[in-house]
Amino acid sequence: MNRRRWLRLAAAALPALARASQTVAEKPLTFPGKRPLLVHNDFPEDLETPVEYFDTWITPNDAFFVRHHFPRPRPAADAFRLRLDGMVAQPVTLTLEELKALPRYTVPATLECAGNGRGNFRPRMPGLQWTKGAIGNAQWTGVRLKDLLHRVQPAAAARYVTCDGADTGVGKTPDFIRSIPLGKAMHDATLVALEMNGEPLPALHGFPARLIVPGWDGASWVKWLTRLSVAEQPDGGFYMNPAYRYPRRAVAPGTAARPEDMEVIEGMTVKSFFVRPADGAKLPTAPVTLAGVAWAGEERITRVEVSIDGGSRWRDAELGAQDFPFCWRLWRFTWKPAAAGYYSLLCRATDSAGRTQPIHAAWNPSGYLWNAIERIGVLVEG
Ligand SMILES: Nc1nc2c(c(=O)[nH]1)N[C@H]1C(S)=C(S)[C@@H](COP(=O)(O)O)O[C@H]1N2
Ligand SMILES: [Mo]
């Protein structure tokens, strides 16, 4: 969808936006602080990282994918307030200065949209047709959510933290609100981040504060945070149910799932892909480094294997030195093609829970959690 079409739809629902649309000039497809990215929507911005940018363990801010549902809010630092309330003894409202004054921690973590790879499912389903690049790995710096919760003192019966950002719903589409269980909220690595890779959070990534929920899909990583509300039940809105749910029992491709079988997506699955060479590359008959990334949500990557013959024989790839929880792992494999010809290259990862990537990713109505073994083809020229 483009800006004009989105505004037309929004205009049908919301007179204020309709007025705004008349003053919006058409702009070239560049985005603040970004190098060229794959544009799924330019307004609101849904931008995918081209796979060749993934050649470093840390994904630079200017290459990081962007996903949000509504026109992005533009909170001013001095007007920012984070409210903590709900089932707590001591509700509090914090300014940015107050948040910045609290003990800070840095957590490296991979952020992936649950819909990454949706474009591979057949039959297709509605939704952004992401290929590989709705994922990135960054250093996040901020305050532990646990420290904030200790300060407000959740009631004994509290089970969830409901998180809202400064963006609001448009027309009939409700506000983006997410809940995470208290156990995950209290984890040392769960942060209210103020920085991404050593810089203040970029506007597109939730300035001034966003949630970091390591190992979990991006939907929980609420941007432009304004409110954290402690509750006994998760929020009942659209973005908790039916959105971001996955069937407990597999369904036949193209069919619906029973609502009672749909579960909230939490920890991510095991997956890997090639960064180099590019699919379709032409290579000389000389040693070549095959390289890529692998990650497994809350689990650790224990093994990546590569096949150069379509999956007949597999050999272990070498895993990168950076090995942190909740982060992807780089891997590489030196291949000496014996002869000219066309090769089907495959990679597959295994994690600390014993999960290995499947040959076929389970079709599901919203196209989440694509993680089938990846295949690329290369032509070795003699
Ligand atoms: N407030 C708000 N937070 C949000 C969203 C949103 O629409 N609004 N989208 C979520 C989704 S679905 C994803 S995948 C991540 C993407 O984070 P990024 O844009 O920093 O890559 O943000 C999450 N946080
Ligand atoms: Mo997402």
Short mmCIF file of C-alpha atoms and ligand atoms in Angstrom, two decimals:
data_model
loop_
_atom_site.label_atom_id
_atom_site.label_comp_id
_atom_site.label_asym_id
_atom_site.label_seq_id
_atom_site.Cartn_x
_atom_site.Cartn_y
_atom_site.Cartn_z
CA MET A 1 0.00 0.00 0.00
CA ASN A 2 1.28 3.48 -0.69
CA ARG A 3 0.82 6.71 1.19
CA ARG A 4 -1.93 7.96 -1.09
CA ARG A 5 -4.00 4.79 -0.90
CA TRP A 6 -3.54 4.52 2.85
CA LEU A 7 -4.63 8.08 3.32
CA ARG A 8 -7.64 7.51 1.13
CA LEU A 9 -8.69 4.54 3.29
CA ALA A 10 -7.94 6.41 6.48
CA ALA A 11 -9.74 9.44 5.13
CA ALA A 12 -12.91 7.42 4.74
CA ALA A 13 -12.76 6.75 8.46
CA LEU A 14 -11.24 9.84 9.94
CA PRO A 15 -11.93 13.42 8.84
CA ALA A 16 -8.82 14.82 10.58
CA LEU A 17 -6.54 12.64 8.48
CA ALA A 18 -8.50 13.48 5.36
CA ARG A 19 -7.64 17.12 5.89
CA ALA A 20 -4.00 16.24 6.52
CA SER A 21 -3.82 14.24 3.29
CA GLN A 22 -4.47 17.30 1.19
CA THR A 23 -1.33 18.94 2.51
CA VAL A 24 0.95 15.90 2.15
CA ALA A 25 3.34 16.22 -0.78
CA GLU A 26 4.49 13.09 -2.61
CA LYS A 27 8.05 12.34 -1.54
CA PRO A 28 10.70 10.05 -2.97
CA LEU A 29 10.96 6.76 -1.10
CA THR A 30 13.66 7.62 1.38
CA PHE A 31 13.21 7.41 5.11
CA PRO A 32 14.91 9.33 7.91
CA GLY A 33 18.19 7.72 8.94
CA LYS A 34 17.84 4.77 6.55
CA ARG A 35 19.84 3.54 3.61
CA PRO A 36 17.68 2.15 0.78
CA LEU A 37 15.42 -0.62 2.09
CA LEU A 38 12.73 -2.79 0.49
CA VAL A 39 9.52 -0.78 0.78
CA HIS A 40 6.39 -2.84 1.52
CA ASN A 41 4.45 0.27 2.56
CA ASP A 42 5.76 3.78 2.62
CA PHE A 43 3.06 5.10 4.95
CA PRO A 44 2.86 3.85 7.62
CA GLU A 45 6.43 2.63 7.03
CA ASP A 46 6.96 -1.11 6.56
CA LEU A 47 10.55 -1.52 5.41
CA GLU A 48 12.51 -4.74 4.92
CA THR A 49 16.27 -5.15 5.17
CA PRO A 50 17.83 -6.49 1.96
CA VAL A 51 19.65 -9.70 2.86
CA GLU A 52 23.06 -8.45 1.71
CA TYR A 53 23.06 -5.91 4.57
CA PHE A 54 23.24 -8.75 7.11
CA ASP A 55 27.00 -9.15 6.87
CA THR A 56 27.66 -8.07 10.48
CA TRP A 57 26.51 -9.52 13.80
CA ILE A 58 25.03 -6.14 14.79
CA THR A 59 22.54 -4.76 12.29
CA PRO A 60 23.24 -1.01 11.99
CA ASN A 61 20.35 1.32 12.75
CA ASP A 62 20.29 2.61 9.17
CA ALA A 63 19.75 -0.94 7.88
CA PHE A 64 17.24 -2.16 10.48
CA PHE A 65 13.77 -3.21 9.28
CA VAL A 66 10.71 -1.17 10.28
CA ARG A 67 7.21 -2.37 11.02
CA HIS A 68 4.25 -0.52 12.45
CA HIS A 69 0.52 -0.45 11.91
CA PHE A 70 -0.36 3.24 12.09
CA PRO A 71 1.09 6.60 11.16
CA ARG A 72 3.97 6.94 13.54
CA PRO A 73 3.60 9.33 16.46
CA ARG A 74 6.28 11.98 16.98
CA PRO A 75 6.61 12.30 20.74
CA ALA A 76 8.73 15.21 21.96
CA ALA A 77 11.34 14.28 24.56
CA ASP A 78 10.21 16.93 27.03
CA ALA A 79 6.51 16.04 26.73
CA PHE A 80 7.20 12.32 27.16
CA ARG A 81 5.60 10.56 30.14
CA LEU A 82 5.61 6.87 30.98
CA ARG A 83 2.71 5.92 33.22
CA LEU A 84 2.83 2.73 35.34
CA ASP A 85 -0.50 1.83 36.87
CA GLY A 86 -3.18 -0.86 37.17
CA MET A 87 -2.99 -3.48 39.93
CA VAL A 88 -0.12 -1.81 41.76
CA ALA A 89 0.37 -0.27 45.20
CA GLN A 90 2.18 2.85 43.94
CA PRO A 91 1.29 4.08 40.45
CA VAL A 92 3.90 6.42 39.02
CA THR A 93 4.41 8.70 36.02
CA LEU A 94 8.01 9.12 34.86
CA THR A 95 9.59 11.75 32.66
CA LEU A 96 12.37 10.88 30.25
CA GLU A 97 14.92 12.45 32.60
CA GLU A 98 13.66 10.28 35.45
CA LEU A 99 13.88 7.15 33.29
CA LYS A 100 17.39 8.06 32.18
CA ALA A 101 18.48 8.47 35.81
CA LEU A 102 17.68 4.82 36.66
CA PRO A 103 20.30 2.04 36.45
CA ARG A 104 20.89 1.14 32.81
CA TYR A 105 21.65 -2.19 31.21
CA THR A 106 22.61 -3.21 27.70
CA VAL A 107 21.14 -6.37 26.18
CA PRO A 108 21.99 -7.61 22.70
CA ALA A 109 18.90 -9.20 21.18
CA THR A 110 17.46 -10.21 17.82
CA LEU A 111 14.13 -8.68 16.84
CA GLU A 112 12.04 -10.54 14.28
CA CYS A 113 8.51 -9.93 13.07
CA ALA A 114 6.30 -13.02 13.46
CA GLY A 115 5.36 -12.54 9.79
CA ASN A 116 8.94 -12.69 8.48
CA GLY A 117 8.98 -15.09 5.52
CA ARG A 118 5.20 -14.85 5.00
CA GLY A 119 5.80 -14.32 1.29
CA ASN A 120 6.96 -17.96 1.04
CA PHE A 121 3.69 -19.58 2.13
CA ARG A 122 1.40 -21.17 -0.46
CA PRO A 123 -1.45 -20.56 -0.72
CA ARG A 124 -0.70 -16.93 0.01
CA MET A 125 -2.54 -15.09 2.72
CA PRO A 126 -3.12 -11.37 3.25
CA GLY A 127 -0.46 -9.45 5.12
CA LEU A 128 2.95 -8.02 4.34
CA GLN A 129 4.80 -10.36 1.99
CA TRP A 130 8.09 -10.27 3.90
CA THR A 131 10.90 -12.39 2.52
CA LYS A 132 13.96 -12.78 4.79
CA GLY A 133 14.60 -9.31 6.14
CA ALA A 134 12.01 -8.53 8.85
CA ILE A 135 14.75 -9.32 11.36
CA GLY A 136 17.81 -7.65 12.86
CA ASN A 137 20.17 -7.86 15.82
CA ALA A 138 20.99 -4.84 17.97
CA GLN A 139 22.37 -3.72 21.32
CA TRP A 140 19.50 -2.28 23.35
CA THR A 141 20.20 -0.05 26.35
CA GLY A 142 17.69 1.01 28.95
CA VAL A 143 15.99 0.31 32.22
CA ARG A 144 14.94 -3.14 33.41
CA LEU A 145 11.17 -3.48 33.33
CA LYS A 146 11.63 -5.49 36.54
CA ASP A 147 13.08 -2.43 38.32
CA LEU A 148 10.10 -0.31 37.27
CA LEU A 149 7.68 -3.01 38.44
CA HIS A 150 9.40 -3.32 41.81
CA ARG A 151 8.95 0.39 42.24
CA VAL A 152 5.16 0.27 41.66
CA GLN A 153 4.67 -3.05 43.53
CA PRO A 154 2.29 -5.30 41.58
CA ALA A 155 -0.56 -6.88 43.56
CA ALA A 156 -0.28 -10.59 44.41
CA ALA A 157 -3.00 -11.48 41.88
CA ALA A 158 -1.29 -9.62 39.00
CA ARG A 159 -0.33 -11.82 36.02
CA TYR A 160 0.30 -9.50 33.04
CA VAL A 161 1.74 -6.18 32.02
CA THR A 162 -0.25 -4.43 29.30
CA CYS A 163 1.82 -2.12 27.11
CA ASP A 164 0.62 0.80 25.02
CA GLY A 165 2.49 3.21 22.80
CA ALA A 166 1.75 6.74 21.61
CA ASP A 167 0.29 5.53 18.29
CA THR A 168 -3.48 5.17 18.20
CA GLY A 169 -5.93 3.18 16.11
CA VAL A 170 -7.42 4.65 12.97
CA GLY A 171 -11.10 4.34 12.10
CA LYS A 172 -12.29 0.85 12.98
CA THR A 173 -8.76 -0.45 13.51
CA PRO A 174 -8.11 -0.48 17.24
CA ASP A 175 -5.08 0.79 19.15
CA PHE A 176 -1.94 -1.37 19.17
CA ILE A 177 -1.89 -2.81 22.69
CA ARG A 178 0.01 -5.87 23.83
CA SER A 179 0.25 -7.81 27.08
CA ILE A 180 3.15 -9.90 28.32
CA PRO A 181 3.01 -12.31 31.24
CA LEU A 182 4.58 -11.03 34.46
CA GLY A 183 7.20 -13.80 34.36
CA LYS A 184 8.64 -12.49 31.09
CA ALA A 185 8.24 -8.87 32.24
CA MET A 186 10.37 -9.65 35.32
CA HIS A 187 13.18 -11.27 33.30
CA ASP A 188 16.52 -9.46 33.64
CA ALA A 189 16.79 -9.03 29.86
CA THR A 190 13.36 -7.42 29.40
CA LEU A 191 13.98 -3.70 29.06
CA VAL A 192 12.38 -0.36 28.50
CA ALA A 193 15.04 0.66 25.99
CA LEU A 194 16.14 4.23 25.38
CA GLU A 195 19.03 3.43 23.05
CA MET A 196 19.64 1.23 20.03
CA ASN A 197 23.26 0.44 19.14
CA GLY A 198 24.52 3.28 21.34
CA GLU A 199 22.29 6.00 19.89
CA PRO A 200 19.00 7.38 21.22
CA LEU A 201 16.21 5.20 19.79
CA PRO A 202 15.56 6.38 16.23
CA ALA A 203 12.09 7.83 15.60
CA LEU A 204 11.14 4.87 13.39
CA HIS A 205 12.10 2.44 16.17
CA GLY A 206 10.08 3.99 18.99
CA PHE A 207 11.78 7.15 20.28
CA PRO A 208 12.09 7.82 23.14
CA ALA A 209 11.27 4.45 24.78
CA ARG A 210 10.30 0.98 23.61
CA LEU A 211 9.96 -2.47 25.08
CA ILE A 212 12.62 -5.13 24.47
CA VAL A 213 11.26 -8.66 24.91
CA PRO A 214 14.23 -10.87 23.99
CA GLY A 215 13.48 -14.12 22.20
CA TRP A 216 9.87 -13.13 21.50
CA ASP A 217 8.42 -11.95 18.21
CA GLY A 218 8.41 -8.24 17.41
CA ALA A 219 4.75 -7.65 18.24
CA SER A 220 5.61 -7.57 21.96
CA TRP A 221 8.35 -4.97 21.45
CA VAL A 222 5.97 -2.01 21.82
CA LYS A 223 7.38 1.26 20.46
CA TRP A 224 6.81 4.87 21.65
CA LEU A 225 5.83 3.50 25.08
CA THR A 226 3.40 5.61 27.09
CA ARG A 227 1.77 3.23 29.53
CA LEU A 228 2.49 -0.02 31.36
CA SER A 229 -0.53 -1.31 33.20
CA VAL A 230 -0.43 -4.28 35.55
CA ALA A 231 -3.44 -6.60 35.27
CA GLU A 232 -4.82 -10.00 36.10
CA GLN A 233 -5.82 -10.75 32.49
CA PRO A 234 -4.14 -9.99 29.17
CA ASP A 235 -5.62 -7.17 27.12
CA GLY A 236 -8.68 -8.37 25.17
CA GLY A 237 -8.09 -6.23 22.07
CA PHE A 238 -7.46 -7.16 18.44
CA TYR A 239 -3.65 -7.26 18.70
CA MET A 240 -3.81 -9.97 21.39
CA ASN A 241 -6.73 -11.85 19.85
CA PRO A 242 -7.10 -12.84 17.03
CA ALA A 243 -3.87 -11.18 15.80
CA TYR A 244 -0.44 -12.71 16.54
CA ARG A 245 -1.79 -16.16 17.29
CA TYR A 246 -0.69 -19.52 15.94
CA PRO A 247 -2.72 -22.74 15.83
CA ARG A 248 -1.83 -25.32 18.46
CA ARG A 249 -2.91 -28.01 15.97
CA ALA A 250 -1.77 -27.73 12.37
CA VAL A 251 -4.48 -26.89 9.84
CA ALA A 252 -4.71 -27.89 6.17
CA PRO A 253 -3.25 -25.17 3.92
CA GLY A 254 -5.86 -22.58 3.00
CA THR A 255 -8.28 -23.50 5.78
CA ALA A 256 -9.34 -21.72 8.95
CA ALA A 257 -8.29 -22.71 12.45
CA ARG A 258 -10.68 -23.08 15.36
CA PRO A 259 -10.45 -19.95 17.52
CA GLU A 260 -10.02 -22.06 20.67
CA ASP A 261 -6.91 -23.61 19.12
CA MET A 262 -5.18 -20.26 18.59
CA GLU A 263 -2.37 -19.43 21.03
CA VAL A 264 -0.43 -16.21 21.54
CA ILE A 265 3.00 -16.38 19.90
CA GLU A 266 5.76 -16.04 22.49
CA GLY A 267 9.27 -17.49 22.00
CA MET A 268 10.39 -17.69 18.38
CA THR A 269 11.24 -20.79 16.41
CA VAL A 270 14.58 -22.09 15.07
CA LYS A 271 15.67 -20.79 11.68
CA SER A 272 18.64 -19.89 9.50
CA PHE A 273 19.28 -18.37 6.12
CA PHE A 274 22.05 -17.59 3.66
CA VAL A 275 23.44 -14.08 3.50
CA ARG A 276 26.16 -14.96 0.97
CA PRO A 277 26.25 -15.86 -1.86
CA ALA A 278 23.09 -14.38 -3.29
CA ASP A 279 20.46 -16.74 -4.67
CA GLY A 280 21.20 -17.13 -8.38
CA ALA A 281 24.85 -16.01 -8.06
CA LYS A 282 27.41 -17.06 -10.65
CA LEU A 283 30.64 -18.27 -9.04
CA PRO A 284 34.06 -19.27 -10.39
CA THR A 285 35.37 -22.80 -9.72
CA ALA A 286 37.27 -21.64 -6.63
CA PRO A 287 36.81 -21.86 -2.85
CA VAL A 288 33.91 -19.73 -1.69
CA THR A 289 32.63 -18.82 1.78
CA LEU A 290 28.97 -19.56 2.34
CA ALA A 291 27.73 -17.43 5.22
CA GLY A 292 24.52 -16.68 7.02
CA VAL A 293 22.70 -16.23 10.31
CA ALA A 294 20.75 -18.58 12.57
CA TRP A 295 18.57 -17.92 15.58
CA ALA A 296 16.19 -19.69 17.90
CA GLY A 297 14.22 -17.22 20.04
CA GLU A 298 14.77 -18.06 23.70
CA GLU A 299 16.90 -21.10 22.81
CA ARG A 300 20.54 -21.20 21.72
CA ILE A 301 21.83 -22.23 18.31
CA THR A 302 23.84 -25.43 18.77
CA ARG A 303 24.44 -26.43 15.17
CA VAL A 304 24.13 -25.22 11.60
CA GLU A 305 24.54 -27.66 8.73
CA VAL A 306 24.99 -26.97 5.05
CA SER A 307 24.27 -29.15 2.05
CA ILE A 308 25.66 -28.42 -1.39
CA ASP A 309 23.74 -31.21 -3.10
CA GLY A 310 20.10 -30.44 -2.41
CA GLY A 311 20.04 -32.08 1.01
CA SER A 312 21.59 -35.47 0.23
CA ARG A 313 24.65 -34.93 2.42
CA TRP A 314 25.05 -32.42 5.23
CA ARG A 315 28.16 -30.96 6.82
CA ASP A 316 28.60 -28.75 9.88
CA ALA A 317 29.11 -25.04 9.38
CA GLU A 318 31.44 -23.10 11.67
CA LEU A 319 29.54 -20.99 14.24
CA GLY A 320 30.53 -17.36 14.85
CA ALA A 321 32.29 -16.31 18.04
CA GLN A 322 29.48 -14.03 19.25
CA ASP A 323 27.29 -16.40 21.22
CA PHE A 324 24.73 -14.61 23.39
CA PRO A 325 21.27 -15.61 24.58
CA PHE A 326 18.41 -14.16 22.48
CA CYS A 327 20.76 -13.31 19.62
CA TRP A 328 21.30 -14.73 16.23
CA ARG A 329 24.55 -16.53 15.53
CA LEU A 330 26.61 -15.95 12.42
CA TRP A 331 27.83 -19.08 10.62
CA ARG A 332 30.14 -19.82 7.72
CA PHE A 333 31.18 -22.74 5.59
CA THR A 334 34.06 -22.91 3.15
CA TRP A 335 33.05 -24.71 0.01
CA LYS A 336 35.40 -25.83 -2.74
CA PRO A 337 33.19 -26.65 -5.71
CA ALA A 338 34.65 -29.72 -7.39
CA ALA A 339 33.19 -29.01 -10.81
CA ALA A 340 31.23 -26.50 -12.83
CA GLY A 341 27.47 -26.83 -12.72
CA TYR A 342 24.32 -25.73 -10.95
CA TYR A 343 24.13 -26.40 -7.21
CA SER A 344 21.24 -26.33 -4.74
CA LEU A 345 22.61 -25.06 -1.45
CA LEU A 346 20.68 -25.64 1.77
CA CYS A 347 21.21 -24.62 5.38
CA ARG A 348 19.47 -25.81 8.51
CA ALA A 349 19.87 -24.90 12.18
CA THR A 350 19.36 -26.91 15.36
CA ASP A 351 18.84 -25.39 18.81
CA SER A 352 19.37 -26.18 22.49
CA ALA A 353 15.82 -27.54 22.76
CA GLY A 354 16.62 -30.09 20.03
CA ARG A 355 14.47 -28.34 17.44
CA THR A 356 15.70 -28.52 13.85
CA GLN A 357 14.28 -26.56 10.94
CA PRO A 358 11.63 -28.50 9.07
CA ILE A 359 11.66 -29.25 5.34
CA HIS A 360 8.17 -27.77 5.16
CA ALA A 361 6.95 -24.86 7.31
CA ALA A 362 3.45 -25.42 8.71
CA TRP A 363 0.92 -23.29 6.85
CA ASN A 364 -1.16 -21.14 9.20
CA PRO A 365 -3.91 -18.61 8.46
CA SER A 366 -1.86 -15.47 9.20
CA GLY A 367 1.43 -16.73 7.79
CA TYR A 368 3.52 -16.57 10.95
CA LEU A 369 6.77 -18.29 11.90
CA TRP A 370 8.08 -19.31 8.48
CA ASN A 371 11.18 -21.39 9.20
CA ALA A 372 11.54 -24.02 6.49
CA ILE A 373 15.06 -25.07 5.50
CA GLU A 374 16.31 -22.46 3.07
CA ARG A 375 17.47 -23.29 -0.44
CA ILE A 376 19.44 -21.08 -2.79
CA GLY A 377 20.76 -21.96 -6.23
CA VAL A 378 24.18 -20.99 -7.62
CA LEU A 379 25.85 -21.57 -10.95
CA VAL A 380 29.53 -22.55 -10.80
CA GLU A 381 31.17 -21.65 -14.10
CA GLY A 382 34.09 -23.67 -15.42
N1 LIG B 1 3.48 1.13 19.26
C1 LIG B 1 3.72 0.17 18.37
N2 LIG B 1 4.71 -0.70 18.63
C2 LIG B 1 5.01 -1.70 17.76
C3 LIG B 1 4.25 -1.88 16.58
C4 LIG B 1 3.20 -0.95 16.33
O1 LIG B 1 2.50 -1.02 15.31
N3 LIG B 1 2.97 0.06 17.25
N4 LIG B 1 4.56 -2.93 15.74
C5 LIG B 1 5.23 -4.08 16.36
C6 LIG B 1 5.70 -5.08 15.40
S1 LIG B 1 4.49 -6.05 14.69
C7 LIG B 1 7.03 -5.30 15.15
S2 LIG B 1 7.53 -6.57 14.17
C8 LIG B 1 8.06 -4.43 15.75
C9 LIG B 1 9.01 -3.89 14.69
O2 LIG B 1 10.01 -3.11 15.29
P1 LIG B 1 10.94 -2.16 14.42
O3 LIG B 1 10.07 -1.30 13.56
O4 LIG B 1 11.77 -1.42 15.38
O5 LIG B 1 11.81 -3.07 13.56
O6 LIG B 1 7.50 -3.33 16.44
C10 LIG B 1 6.39 -3.66 17.24
N5 LIG B 1 6.03 -2.53 18.06
MO MO B 2 5.54 -7.83 13.58
#
